Amino acid sequence: ISACLVGSEMCIRDRYIPDIALHCKKLHKMYFQAASNTSAENIALLCSVNPELQHLCAYKQLDCTDDIIVGIAQSCPQLRTINYSSVNSLTDIAILALSEHCPMLEELDIGRSLLVTESALLQLCRRCERLKQLAVARQSLSVSACKEIQSSSRYVYVILR
């Protein structure tokens, strides 16, 4: 199995995620369509046993913290896309961990996290040379920072939510 899709129509309960983690250790993609039904800790558990993970989408996950993202970043250095667009509690700690541990990152959506600063996002753009798309809260980036990102040697599509 190289992909795991957990959607609202599926009957996988949060308590079964640790058992899935025991048997699925080569996942490249994980999509949690109704992530509010899956704890952030169990998503992190699945990530911790899947170091080859490249795509993580938990856009309805609400209880994710910096510590969870730091653990995911340290466990999954091959991450290319991350979508935690509904989380509003992430800070620079999470962004700096991603920039340090996930150099292959291409897409990041943290569109509701108001606590992330411009300097952390600029550092992420500098360190993650493959970054193509960045979706952040409108308040996180100034016009001049957007221009700085856009004028880098590569094109990064910035989405302000």
Short mmCIF file of C-alpha atoms in Angstrom, two decimals:
data_model
loop_
_atom_site.label_atom_id
_atom_site.label_comp_id
_atom_site.label_asym_id
_atom_site.label_seq_id
_atom_site.Cartn_x
_atom_site.Cartn_y
_atom_site.Cartn_z
CA ILE A 1 0.00 0.00 0.00
CA SER A 2 1.46 3.36 -0.99
CA ALA A 3 -1.52 5.62 -0.23
CA CYS A 4 -4.02 5.96 2.59
CA LEU A 5 -7.32 7.83 2.19
CA VAL A 6 -9.45 8.33 5.26
CA GLY A 7 -12.68 10.09 4.38
CA SER A 8 -15.91 10.91 6.13
CA GLU A 9 -17.63 8.04 4.35
CA MET A 10 -15.12 5.51 5.65
CA CYS A 11 -15.60 3.61 8.88
CA ILE A 12 -12.02 3.77 10.14
CA ARG A 13 -12.19 4.96 13.71
CA ASP A 14 -9.41 6.90 15.37
CA ARG A 15 -8.70 4.01 17.75
CA TYR A 16 -7.71 1.78 14.80
CA ILE A 17 -5.03 4.15 13.46
CA PRO A 18 -2.28 2.66 15.71
CA ASP A 19 -3.06 -0.80 14.25
CA ILE A 20 -2.88 0.60 10.73
CA ALA A 21 0.48 2.17 11.62
CA LEU A 22 1.81 -1.28 12.53
CA HIS A 23 1.07 -2.64 9.05
CA CYS A 24 1.41 0.34 6.70
CA LYS A 25 5.01 1.51 6.78
CA LYS A 26 5.64 2.40 3.16
CA LEU A 27 3.01 5.05 2.56
CA HIS A 28 3.86 7.87 0.18
CA LYS A 29 0.51 9.67 0.38
CA MET A 30 -1.93 10.23 3.23
CA TYR A 31 -5.21 12.09 2.79
CA PHE A 32 -7.56 12.66 5.69
CA GLN A 33 -10.72 14.14 4.18
CA ALA A 34 -12.50 14.32 7.52
CA ALA A 35 -9.42 14.85 9.61
CA SER A 36 -11.47 16.38 12.38
CA ASN A 37 -12.46 12.74 13.10
CA THR A 38 -8.80 11.68 13.39
CA SER A 39 -6.61 13.01 16.17
CA ALA A 40 -3.49 14.96 15.29
CA GLU A 41 -1.50 12.54 17.45
CA ASN A 42 -2.63 9.56 15.37
CA ILE A 43 -1.83 11.34 12.11
CA ALA A 44 1.63 12.03 13.56
CA LEU A 45 1.92 8.36 14.56
CA LEU A 46 1.25 7.28 10.98
CA CYS A 47 3.83 9.79 9.77
CA SER A 48 6.43 8.58 12.28
CA VAL A 49 6.44 5.07 10.79
CA ASN A 50 6.38 6.29 7.18
CA PRO A 51 9.65 8.15 6.56
CA GLU A 52 9.09 7.98 2.79
CA LEU A 53 5.86 9.97 3.06
CA GLN A 54 5.67 12.65 0.36
CA HIS A 55 2.11 14.00 0.54
CA LEU A 56 0.09 14.79 3.66
CA CYS A 57 -3.36 16.35 3.49
CA ALA A 58 -5.30 16.90 6.70
CA TYR A 59 -7.08 20.09 5.76
CA LYS A 60 -9.92 19.69 8.27
CA GLN A 61 -7.58 18.83 11.13
CA LEU A 62 -8.14 21.40 13.87
CA ASP A 63 -6.12 20.22 16.88
CA CYS A 64 -2.69 20.18 15.28
CA THR A 65 0.11 21.91 17.19
CA ASP A 66 3.66 23.02 16.50
CA ASP A 67 4.94 19.90 18.29
CA ILE A 68 2.95 17.67 15.92
CA ILE A 69 4.33 19.44 12.83
CA VAL A 70 7.89 19.34 14.24
CA GLY A 71 7.55 15.58 14.74
CA ILE A 72 6.14 15.10 11.25
CA ALA A 73 8.94 17.20 9.73
CA GLN A 74 11.61 15.22 11.58
CA SER A 75 10.03 11.86 10.64
CA CYS A 76 9.29 12.62 7.00
CA PRO A 77 12.15 14.47 5.30
CA GLN A 78 10.80 13.61 1.83
CA LEU A 79 7.56 15.56 2.28
CA ARG A 80 6.59 17.49 -0.83
CA THR A 81 3.08 18.68 -0.02
CA ILE A 82 1.44 19.51 3.29
CA ASN A 83 -2.10 20.79 3.71
CA TYR A 84 -3.19 21.85 7.18
CA SER A 85 -5.28 24.74 5.92
CA SER A 86 -7.84 24.71 8.77
CA VAL A 87 -5.31 24.85 11.59
CA ASN A 88 -5.05 28.29 13.18
CA SER A 89 -2.55 27.64 15.97
CA LEU A 90 0.72 27.03 14.11
CA THR A 91 3.65 29.36 14.76
CA ASP A 92 7.16 29.94 13.43
CA ILE A 93 8.34 26.83 15.29
CA ALA A 94 6.42 24.59 12.87
CA ILE A 95 7.49 26.55 9.78
CA LEU A 96 11.18 26.56 10.78
CA ALA A 97 11.06 22.80 11.43
CA LEU A 98 9.63 22.24 7.96
CA SER A 99 12.29 24.48 6.42
CA GLU A 100 15.03 22.62 8.27
CA HIS A 101 13.89 19.02 7.81
CA CYS A 102 11.86 19.01 4.56
CA PRO A 103 14.04 20.50 1.81
CA MET A 104 11.95 18.84 -0.93
CA LEU A 105 8.79 20.72 0.08
CA GLU A 106 6.88 21.96 -2.97
CA GLU A 107 3.47 22.99 -1.58
CA LEU A 108 2.44 24.21 1.87
CA ASP A 109 -1.05 25.30 2.90
CA ILE A 110 -1.41 26.74 6.39
CA GLY A 111 -4.00 29.29 5.34
CA ARG A 112 -5.57 29.93 8.75
CA SER A 113 -2.46 30.15 10.93
CA LEU A 114 -2.28 33.81 11.94
CA LEU A 115 0.67 33.34 14.31
CA VAL A 116 3.23 32.61 11.58
CA THR A 117 5.54 35.53 10.90
CA GLU A 118 6.83 36.87 7.64
CA SER A 119 10.46 36.14 8.56
CA ALA A 120 9.74 32.42 9.10
CA LEU A 121 7.93 32.21 5.77
CA LEU A 122 10.79 33.96 3.98
CA GLN A 123 13.25 31.54 5.57
CA LEU A 124 11.09 28.62 4.40
CA CYS A 125 11.15 29.99 0.85
CA ARG A 126 14.93 30.37 0.96
CA ARG A 127 15.61 26.89 2.34
CA CYS A 128 13.02 24.92 0.39
CA GLU A 129 14.25 25.56 -3.13
CA ARG A 130 11.55 23.38 -4.71
CA LEU A 131 8.69 25.34 -3.13
CA LYS A 132 6.13 26.23 -5.80
CA GLN A 133 2.99 27.06 -3.84
CA LEU A 134 2.52 28.72 -0.46
CA ALA A 135 -0.94 29.37 1.00
CA VAL A 136 -0.92 31.49 4.15
CA ALA A 137 -3.13 33.84 6.12
CA ARG A 138 -3.34 37.25 4.49
CA GLN A 139 -1.87 38.92 7.59
CA SER A 140 1.27 36.75 7.48
CA LEU A 141 2.91 38.40 4.47
CA SER A 142 3.34 42.02 3.51
CA VAL A 143 3.29 43.16 -0.10
CA SER A 144 7.06 43.64 -0.02
CA ALA A 145 7.57 40.07 1.27
CA CYS A 146 5.35 38.70 -1.50
CA LYS A 147 7.45 40.61 -4.02
CA GLU A 148 10.64 39.26 -2.47
CA ILE A 149 9.33 35.71 -2.77
CA GLN A 150 8.16 36.32 -6.33
CA SER A 151 11.49 37.85 -7.38
CA SER A 152 13.54 34.89 -6.24
CA SER A 153 15.26 32.79 -8.89
CA ARG A 154 12.19 30.55 -9.12
CA TYR A 155 8.46 31.14 -9.27
CA VAL A 156 6.45 30.59 -6.07
CA TYR A 157 2.71 30.95 -6.29
CA VAL A 158 1.55 32.73 -3.11
CA ILE A 159 -2.08 32.37 -2.02
CA LEU A 160 -3.26 34.80 0.65
CA ARG A 161 -6.37 33.57 2.47
#
